[in-house]
Coordinates of C-alpha atoms in Angstrom, one line a residue:
X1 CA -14.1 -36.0 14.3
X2 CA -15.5 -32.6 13.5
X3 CA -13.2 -30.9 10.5
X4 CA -12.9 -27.0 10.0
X5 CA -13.6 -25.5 6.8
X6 CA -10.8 -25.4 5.7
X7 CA -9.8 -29.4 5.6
X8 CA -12.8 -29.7 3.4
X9 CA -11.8 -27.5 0.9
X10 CA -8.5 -29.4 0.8
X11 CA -10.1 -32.7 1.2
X12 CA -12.4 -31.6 -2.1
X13 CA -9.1 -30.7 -4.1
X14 CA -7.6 -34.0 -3.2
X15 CA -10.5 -35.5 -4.2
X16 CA -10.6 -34.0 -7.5
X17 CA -6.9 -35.4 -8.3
X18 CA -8.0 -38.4 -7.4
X19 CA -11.1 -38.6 -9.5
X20 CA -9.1 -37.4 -12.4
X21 CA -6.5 -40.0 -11.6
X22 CA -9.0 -42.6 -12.0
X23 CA -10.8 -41.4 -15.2
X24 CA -7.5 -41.2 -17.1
X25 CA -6.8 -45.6 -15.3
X26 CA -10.5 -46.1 -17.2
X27 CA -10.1 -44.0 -20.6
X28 CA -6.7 -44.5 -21.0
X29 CA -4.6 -48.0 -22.0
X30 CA -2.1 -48.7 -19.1
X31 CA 1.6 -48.3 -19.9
X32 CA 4.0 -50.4 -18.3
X33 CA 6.6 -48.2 -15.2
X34 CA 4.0 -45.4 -15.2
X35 CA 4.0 -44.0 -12.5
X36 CA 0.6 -44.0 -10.1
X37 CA 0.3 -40.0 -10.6
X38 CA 2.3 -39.4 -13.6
X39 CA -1.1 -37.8 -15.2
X40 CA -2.3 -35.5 -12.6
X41 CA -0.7 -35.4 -8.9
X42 CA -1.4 -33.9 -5.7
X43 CA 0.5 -32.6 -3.3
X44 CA -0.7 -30.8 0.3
X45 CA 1.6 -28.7 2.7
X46 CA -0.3 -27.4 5.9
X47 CA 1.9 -24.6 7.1
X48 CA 0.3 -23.9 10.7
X49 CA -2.9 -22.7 10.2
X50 CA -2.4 -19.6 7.7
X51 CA -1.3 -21.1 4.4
X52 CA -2.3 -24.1 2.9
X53 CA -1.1 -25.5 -0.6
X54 CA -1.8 -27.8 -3.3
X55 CA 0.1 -28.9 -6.0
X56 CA -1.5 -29.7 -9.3
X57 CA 0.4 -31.5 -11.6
X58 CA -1.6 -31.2 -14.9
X59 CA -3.8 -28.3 -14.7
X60 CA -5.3 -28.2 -18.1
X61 CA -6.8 -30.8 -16.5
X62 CA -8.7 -28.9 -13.9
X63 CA -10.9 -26.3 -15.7
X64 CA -14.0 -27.0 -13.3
X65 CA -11.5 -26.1 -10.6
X66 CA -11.7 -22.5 -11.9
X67 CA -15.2 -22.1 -10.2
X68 CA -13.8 -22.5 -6.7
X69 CA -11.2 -19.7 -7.3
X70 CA -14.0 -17.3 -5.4
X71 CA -15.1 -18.6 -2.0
X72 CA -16.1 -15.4 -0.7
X73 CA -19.2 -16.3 -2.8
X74 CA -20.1 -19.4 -0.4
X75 CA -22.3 -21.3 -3.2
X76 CA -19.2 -22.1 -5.2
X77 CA -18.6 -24.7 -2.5
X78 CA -21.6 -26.7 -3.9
X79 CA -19.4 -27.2 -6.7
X80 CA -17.3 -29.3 -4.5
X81 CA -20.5 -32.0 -4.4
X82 CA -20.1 -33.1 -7.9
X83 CA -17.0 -34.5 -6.8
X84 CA -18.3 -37.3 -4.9
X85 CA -20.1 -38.5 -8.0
X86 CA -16.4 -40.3 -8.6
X87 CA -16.3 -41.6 -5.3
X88 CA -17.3 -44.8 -3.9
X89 CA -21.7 -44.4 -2.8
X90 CA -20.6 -45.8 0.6
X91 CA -19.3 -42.4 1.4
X92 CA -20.8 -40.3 -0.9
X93 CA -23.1 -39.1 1.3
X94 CA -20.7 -38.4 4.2
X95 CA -18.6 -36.1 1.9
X96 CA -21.9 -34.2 1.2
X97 CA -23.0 -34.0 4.5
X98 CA -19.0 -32.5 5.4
X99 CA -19.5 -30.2 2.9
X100 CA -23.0 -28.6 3.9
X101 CA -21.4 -28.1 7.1
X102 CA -18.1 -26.2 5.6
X103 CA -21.0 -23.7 4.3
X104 CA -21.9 -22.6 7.2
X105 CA -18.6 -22.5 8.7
X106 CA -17.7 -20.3 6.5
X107 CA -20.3 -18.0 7.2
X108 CA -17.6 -17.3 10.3
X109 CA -14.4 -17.7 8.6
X110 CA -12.3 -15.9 5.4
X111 CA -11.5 -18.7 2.4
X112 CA -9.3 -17.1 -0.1
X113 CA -8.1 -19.5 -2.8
X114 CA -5.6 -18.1 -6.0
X115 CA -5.4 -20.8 -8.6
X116 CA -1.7 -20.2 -10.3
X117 CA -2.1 -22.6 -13.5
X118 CA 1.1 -21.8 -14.9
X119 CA 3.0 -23.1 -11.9
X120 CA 0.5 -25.5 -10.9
X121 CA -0.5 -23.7 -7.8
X122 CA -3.5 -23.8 -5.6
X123 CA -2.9 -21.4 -2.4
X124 CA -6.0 -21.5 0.3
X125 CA -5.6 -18.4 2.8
X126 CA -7.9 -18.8 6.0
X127 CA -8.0 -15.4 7.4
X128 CA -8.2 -14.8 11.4
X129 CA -10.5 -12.0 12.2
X130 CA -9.2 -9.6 14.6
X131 CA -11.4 -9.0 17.5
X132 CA -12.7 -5.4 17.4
X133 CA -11.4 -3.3 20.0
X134 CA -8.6 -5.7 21.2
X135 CA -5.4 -7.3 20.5
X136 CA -5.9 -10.5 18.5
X137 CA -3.4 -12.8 17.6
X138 CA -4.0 -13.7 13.5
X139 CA -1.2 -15.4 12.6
X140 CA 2.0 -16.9 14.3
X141 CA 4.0 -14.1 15.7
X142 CA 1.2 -11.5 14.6
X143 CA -1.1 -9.5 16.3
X144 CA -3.9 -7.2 15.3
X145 CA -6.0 -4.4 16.7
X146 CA -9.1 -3.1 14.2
X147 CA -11.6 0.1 16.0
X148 CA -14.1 1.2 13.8
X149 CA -16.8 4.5 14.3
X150 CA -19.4 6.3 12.4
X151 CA -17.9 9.0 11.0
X152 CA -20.9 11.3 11.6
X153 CA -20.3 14.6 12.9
X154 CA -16.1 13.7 13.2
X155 CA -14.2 16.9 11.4
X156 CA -10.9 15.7 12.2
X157 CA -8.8 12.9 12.7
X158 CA -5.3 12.1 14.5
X159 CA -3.2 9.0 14.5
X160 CA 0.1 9.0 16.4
X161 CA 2.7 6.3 17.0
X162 CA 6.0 5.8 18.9
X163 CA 7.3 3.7 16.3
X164 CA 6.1 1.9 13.2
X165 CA 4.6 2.7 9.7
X166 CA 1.4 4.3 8.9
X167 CA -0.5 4.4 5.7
X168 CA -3.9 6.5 5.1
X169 CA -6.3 5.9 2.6
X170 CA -9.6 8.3 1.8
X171 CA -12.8 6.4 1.3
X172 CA -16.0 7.5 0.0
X173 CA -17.6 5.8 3.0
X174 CA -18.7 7.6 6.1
X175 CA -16.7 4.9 8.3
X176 CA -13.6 5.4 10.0
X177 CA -11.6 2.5 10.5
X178 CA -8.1 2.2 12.6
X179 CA -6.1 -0.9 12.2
X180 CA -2.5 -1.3 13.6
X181 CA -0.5 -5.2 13.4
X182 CA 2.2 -5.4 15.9
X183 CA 4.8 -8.0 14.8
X184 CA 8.1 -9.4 16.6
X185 CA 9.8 -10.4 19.6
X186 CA 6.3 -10.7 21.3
X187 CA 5.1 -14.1 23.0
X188 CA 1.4 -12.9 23.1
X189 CA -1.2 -10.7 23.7
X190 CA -0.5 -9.7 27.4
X191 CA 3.2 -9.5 26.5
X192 CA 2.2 -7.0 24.1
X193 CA -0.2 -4.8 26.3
X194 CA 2.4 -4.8 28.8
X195 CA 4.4 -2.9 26.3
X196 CA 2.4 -0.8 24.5
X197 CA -0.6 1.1 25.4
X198 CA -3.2 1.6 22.5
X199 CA -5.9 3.9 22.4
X200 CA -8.7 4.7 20.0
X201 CA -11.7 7.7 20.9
X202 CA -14.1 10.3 19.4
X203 CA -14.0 13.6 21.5
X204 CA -15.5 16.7 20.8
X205 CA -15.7 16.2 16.7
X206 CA -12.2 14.4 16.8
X207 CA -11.4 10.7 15.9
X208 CA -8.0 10.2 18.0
X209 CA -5.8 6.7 17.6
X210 CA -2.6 6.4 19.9
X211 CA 0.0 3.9 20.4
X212 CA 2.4 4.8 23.3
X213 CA 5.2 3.2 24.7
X214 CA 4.8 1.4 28.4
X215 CA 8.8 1.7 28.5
X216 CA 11.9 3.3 27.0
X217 CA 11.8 3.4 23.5
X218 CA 15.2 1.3 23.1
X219 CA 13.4 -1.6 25.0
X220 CA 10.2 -1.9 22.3
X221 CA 12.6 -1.6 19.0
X222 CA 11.8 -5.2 18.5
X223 CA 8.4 -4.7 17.8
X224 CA 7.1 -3.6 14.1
X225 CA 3.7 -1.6 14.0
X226 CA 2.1 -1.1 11.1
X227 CA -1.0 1.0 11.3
X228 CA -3.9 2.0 9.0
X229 CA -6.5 4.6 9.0
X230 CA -9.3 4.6 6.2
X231 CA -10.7 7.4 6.2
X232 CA -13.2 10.0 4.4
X233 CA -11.3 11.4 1.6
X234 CA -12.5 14.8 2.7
X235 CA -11.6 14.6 6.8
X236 CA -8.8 16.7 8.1
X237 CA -5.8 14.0 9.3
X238 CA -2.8 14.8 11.2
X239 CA -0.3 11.8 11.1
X240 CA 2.6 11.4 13.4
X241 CA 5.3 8.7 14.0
X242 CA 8.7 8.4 15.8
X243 CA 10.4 6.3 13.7
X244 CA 8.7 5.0 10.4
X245 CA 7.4 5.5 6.8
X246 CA 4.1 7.5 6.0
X247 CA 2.2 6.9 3.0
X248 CA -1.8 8.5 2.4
X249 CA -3.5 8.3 -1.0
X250 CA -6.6 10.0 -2.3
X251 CA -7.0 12.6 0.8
X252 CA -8.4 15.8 0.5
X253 CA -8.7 17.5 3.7
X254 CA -5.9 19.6 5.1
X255 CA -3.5 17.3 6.0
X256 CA 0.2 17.0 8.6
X257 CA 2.9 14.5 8.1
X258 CA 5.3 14.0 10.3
X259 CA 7.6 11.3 10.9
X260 CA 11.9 11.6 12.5
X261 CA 13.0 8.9 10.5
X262 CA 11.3 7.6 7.6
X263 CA 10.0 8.7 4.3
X264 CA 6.6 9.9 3.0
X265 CA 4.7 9.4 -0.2
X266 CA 1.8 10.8 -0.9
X267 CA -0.8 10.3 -4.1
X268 CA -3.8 11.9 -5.1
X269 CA -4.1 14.1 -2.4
X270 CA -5.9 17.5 -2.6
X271 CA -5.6 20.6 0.2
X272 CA -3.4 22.4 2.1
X273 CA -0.6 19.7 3.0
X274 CA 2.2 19.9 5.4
X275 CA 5.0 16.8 5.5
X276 CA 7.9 16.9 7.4
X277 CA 10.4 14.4 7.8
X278 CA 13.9 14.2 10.1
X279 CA 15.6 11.1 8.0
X280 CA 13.6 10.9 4.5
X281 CA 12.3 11.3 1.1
X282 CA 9.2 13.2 0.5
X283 CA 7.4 12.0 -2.7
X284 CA 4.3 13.7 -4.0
X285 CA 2.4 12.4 -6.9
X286 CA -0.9 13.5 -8.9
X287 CA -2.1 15.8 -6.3
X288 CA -3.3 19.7 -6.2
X289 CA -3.3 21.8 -3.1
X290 CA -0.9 24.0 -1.4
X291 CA 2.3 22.0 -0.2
X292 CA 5.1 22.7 2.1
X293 CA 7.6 19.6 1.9
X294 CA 10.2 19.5 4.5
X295 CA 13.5 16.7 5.0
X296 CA 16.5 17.4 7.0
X297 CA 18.7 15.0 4.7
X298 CA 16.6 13.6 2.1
X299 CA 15.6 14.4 -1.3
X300 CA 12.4 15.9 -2.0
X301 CA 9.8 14.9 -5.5
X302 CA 6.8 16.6 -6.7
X303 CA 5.7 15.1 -10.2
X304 CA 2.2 15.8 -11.9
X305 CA 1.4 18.7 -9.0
X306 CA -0.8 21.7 -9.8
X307 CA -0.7 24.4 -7.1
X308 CA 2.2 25.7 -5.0
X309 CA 4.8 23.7 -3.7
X310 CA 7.5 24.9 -0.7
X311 CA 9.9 22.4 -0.6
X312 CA 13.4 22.4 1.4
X313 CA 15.8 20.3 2.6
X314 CA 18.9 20.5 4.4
X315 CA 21.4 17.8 2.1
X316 CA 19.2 16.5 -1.1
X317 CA 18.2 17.0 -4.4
X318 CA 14.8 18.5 -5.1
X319 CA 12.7 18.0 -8.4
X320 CA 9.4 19.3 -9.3
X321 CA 8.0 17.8 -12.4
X322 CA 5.1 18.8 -14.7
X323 CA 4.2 21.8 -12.2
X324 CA 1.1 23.8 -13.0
X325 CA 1.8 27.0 -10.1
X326 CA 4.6 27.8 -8.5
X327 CA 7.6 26.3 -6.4
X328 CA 9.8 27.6 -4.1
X329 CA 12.5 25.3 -3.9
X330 CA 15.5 25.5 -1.5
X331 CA 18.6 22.8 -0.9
X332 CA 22.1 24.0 1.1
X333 CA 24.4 21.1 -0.9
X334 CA 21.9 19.8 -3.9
X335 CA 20.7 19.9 -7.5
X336 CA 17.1 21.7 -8.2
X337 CA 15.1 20.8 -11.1
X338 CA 11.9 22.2 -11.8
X339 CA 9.7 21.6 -15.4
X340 CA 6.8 24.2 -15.6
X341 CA 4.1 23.1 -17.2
X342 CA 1.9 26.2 -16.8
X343 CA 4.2 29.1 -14.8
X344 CA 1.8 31.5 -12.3
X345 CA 2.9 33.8 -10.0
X346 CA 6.4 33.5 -8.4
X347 CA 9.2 31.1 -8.0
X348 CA 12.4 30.3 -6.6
X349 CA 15.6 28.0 -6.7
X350 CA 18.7 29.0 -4.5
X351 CA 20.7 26.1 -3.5
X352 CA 24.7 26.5 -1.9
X353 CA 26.2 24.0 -4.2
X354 CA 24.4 22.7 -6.9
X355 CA 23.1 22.7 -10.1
X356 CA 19.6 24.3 -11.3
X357 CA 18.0 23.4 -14.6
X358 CA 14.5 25.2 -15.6
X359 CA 12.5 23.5 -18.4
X360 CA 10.3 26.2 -19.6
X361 CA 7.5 25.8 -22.6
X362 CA 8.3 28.1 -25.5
X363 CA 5.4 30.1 -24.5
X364 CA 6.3 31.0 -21.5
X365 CA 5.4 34.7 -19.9
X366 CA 7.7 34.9 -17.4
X367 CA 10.7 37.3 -16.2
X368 CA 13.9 35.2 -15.1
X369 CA 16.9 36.6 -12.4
X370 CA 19.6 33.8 -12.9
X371 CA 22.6 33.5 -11.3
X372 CA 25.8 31.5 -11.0
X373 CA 29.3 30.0 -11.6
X374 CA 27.5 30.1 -15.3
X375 CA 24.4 30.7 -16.5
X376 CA 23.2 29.3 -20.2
X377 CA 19.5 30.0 -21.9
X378 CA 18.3 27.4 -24.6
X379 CA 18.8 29.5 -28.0
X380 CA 15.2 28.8 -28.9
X381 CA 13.9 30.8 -26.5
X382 CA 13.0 34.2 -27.0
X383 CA 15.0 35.8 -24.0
X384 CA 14.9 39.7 -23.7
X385 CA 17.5 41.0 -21.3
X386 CA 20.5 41.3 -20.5
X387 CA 23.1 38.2 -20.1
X388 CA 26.9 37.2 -18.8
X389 CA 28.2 34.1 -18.1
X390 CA 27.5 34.0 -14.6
X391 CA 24.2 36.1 -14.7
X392 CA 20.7 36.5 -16.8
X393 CA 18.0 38.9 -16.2
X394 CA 15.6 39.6 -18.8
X395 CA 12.2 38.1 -19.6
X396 CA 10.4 35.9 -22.0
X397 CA 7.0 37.0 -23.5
X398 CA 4.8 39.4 -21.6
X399 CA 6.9 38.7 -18.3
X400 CA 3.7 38.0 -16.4
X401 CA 5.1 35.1 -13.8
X402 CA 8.6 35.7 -12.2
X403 CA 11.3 33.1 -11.3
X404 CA 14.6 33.5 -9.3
X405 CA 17.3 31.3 -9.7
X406 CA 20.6 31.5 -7.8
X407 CA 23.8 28.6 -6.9
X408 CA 26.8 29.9 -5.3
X409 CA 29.0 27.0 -6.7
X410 CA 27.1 25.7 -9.7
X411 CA 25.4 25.9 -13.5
X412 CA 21.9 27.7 -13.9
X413 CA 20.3 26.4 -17.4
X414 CA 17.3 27.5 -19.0
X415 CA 15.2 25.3 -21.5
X416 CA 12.2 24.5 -23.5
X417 CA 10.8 21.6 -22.7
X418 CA 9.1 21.2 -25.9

């Protein structure tokens, strides 16, 4: 009977427990009630056809076993020969001829193993290939769609969805490539194209990637999309979604986010950036650009940022840290706090209840309008102005950068941050 891969590789590890199982009968005296496998065990759970494990009870045993960790690399596999030199010869040579053929099985088929030797854990991952182009199923209950194009003369590119997450990442490469894995209350592929139509083109310079619903929206809530889009780091992307999270990292084209009800994070993005959500956070990290951060009810976090930053938001707390520009920062019912790391230009706080605390290098050349139920400037900083308790307006230094700061029912404090 012809065996897959897979059962070879598993057949070569159960081997190797029972080699070693044998050495320790020859090299060690027999105890009396010792268990058959007390020394080194084996244990094999086939769950469907994804995950496969073994259980190794005494891995310091199993240092050769270390060269199988990387199958990708398909002459580690000949490794799995010198096994049979503890076997029986009458089937030595049908255990080598098994194994030549798992090589060029796996020419066709992903072999991941992860060798855990604190917990005595061997995990062997076949991987299902999704057909290009088409829904695939890859693992029970899972289905995936992969579309992949030169990016050659492609400016722009647009991914929209009716429901689900999406995640972009910039590549160096000149590839484009859309994945999306539906997940579920879905029996198979027809099931699933009779729900959702899926579209992937290039027209006129522009790489579009469309999931729409077949039916009401309500009716295809019990399916999860996930999509992907890698991407060059330097192609414009406008990223859309009903009803999910949006995360993109290392992007620098101009750039839209939007999503109704999820968050967005971005990292190590570069351009001008819009990102709009209905029901979310908006988190940007380690990025430089011109930014205009929008959430209805969520809070709203720009940390390591040089540039400017618009951010507002109808119900949440918004926080720039370690800001090399300029902010304008707006909240109806939240707290605002903003560190300047280099001040340029001009900036503004205003929220309708709140608190606002500025963090300010002793350096600072700035000129501050403060306002609220009190206002209180670190003593360390050389403030020239004029001050009450509920109002400041002065400057520090040369007064070169300008910030405005103003709660109707709240504390505005400003402090070094040194």
């Amino acid at each position: 009977m012809k065996r897959t891969s897979w059962e070879i590789i598993l057949a070569g590890l159960l081997f190797v427990g029972i080699a070693l199982y044998i050495v320790g009968q020859h090299s060690e005296p027999k105890k009396p009630n010792r268990s058959a496998f007390a020394a080194d065990s084996i244990r094999i759970n086939l769950d469907g056809e994804k995950l496969h494990v073994v259980e190794l009870k005494k891995l310091e045993n199993l240092e050769n076993l270390e060269n199988l960790k990387n199958l990708e690399n398909l002459k580690n596999l000949e490794n799995l020969k010198n096994i049979t030199n503890f076997l029986p010869v009458e089937i030595q040579e049908e255990i080598e001829a098994e194994i030549n053929q798992a090589l060029e099985e796996l020419e066709q088929e992903g072999i991941n193993v992860d060798i855990n030797r604190e917990e005595g854990i061997v995990s062997i991952n076949k991987e299902m290939a999704a057909s290009p182009g088409n829904w695939t199923v890859v693992s029970p209950g899972v289905f995936a769609y992969v579309k992949e194009f030169d990016a050659l003369n492609v400016e722009n590119a647009n991914i929209v969805l009716p429901f689900g997450s999406i995640t972009v990442k910039g590549s160096q490469e000149n590839q484009i490539k859309f994945t999306v894995e539906a997940s579920g209350q879905v029996s198979n592929e027809a099931d699933l194209e009779s729900r959702i139509n899926t579209s992937a083109n290039i027209h006129s310079g522009s790489a579009n990637f469309e999931i729409s619903s077949r039916r009401a929206l309500s009716k295809d809530q019990n399916i999860h999309l996930q999509a992907t889009l890698i991407l060059p780091e330097t192609m414009k992307i406008t990223s859309r979604t009903q009803a999910g999270h949006i995360t993109s990292d290392n992007v620098a084209g101009e750039q839209v986010y939007e999503t109704r009800g999820g968050h967005i994070n971005l990292t190590n993005v570069t351009g001008n950036i819009s990102a709009k959500t209905s029901g979310g956070h908006i988190s940007v990290i380690n990025s430089e650009g011109k930014f205009n951060l929008h959430s209805l009810g969520g809070h709203i976090k720009a940390q390591h940022i040089i540039g400017s930053v618009l951010m507002k938001t109808s119900g949440g707390n918004l926080v720039a840290e370690e800001l090399s520009g300029s902010v304008q920062a707006h909240t109806n019912g939240g707290n605002i706090e903003l560190h300047f790391v280099d001040m340029q230009n001009s900036s503004q706080a205003n929220t309708g209840a709140g608190t606002i605390s500025i963090l300010i290098s002793e350096t600072t050349n700035a000129r501050f309008d403060l306002s609220g139920n009190k206002v209180e400037i670190g003593s360390d900083l050389s403030f020239q102005g004029t001050q009450t308790s509920g109002a400041a307006n002065g400057t520090i230094g040369s007064g070169e950068a300008s910030v405005s700061a103003k709660t109707s029912y709240g504390r505005v404090t400003l402090k070094s941050a040194n």
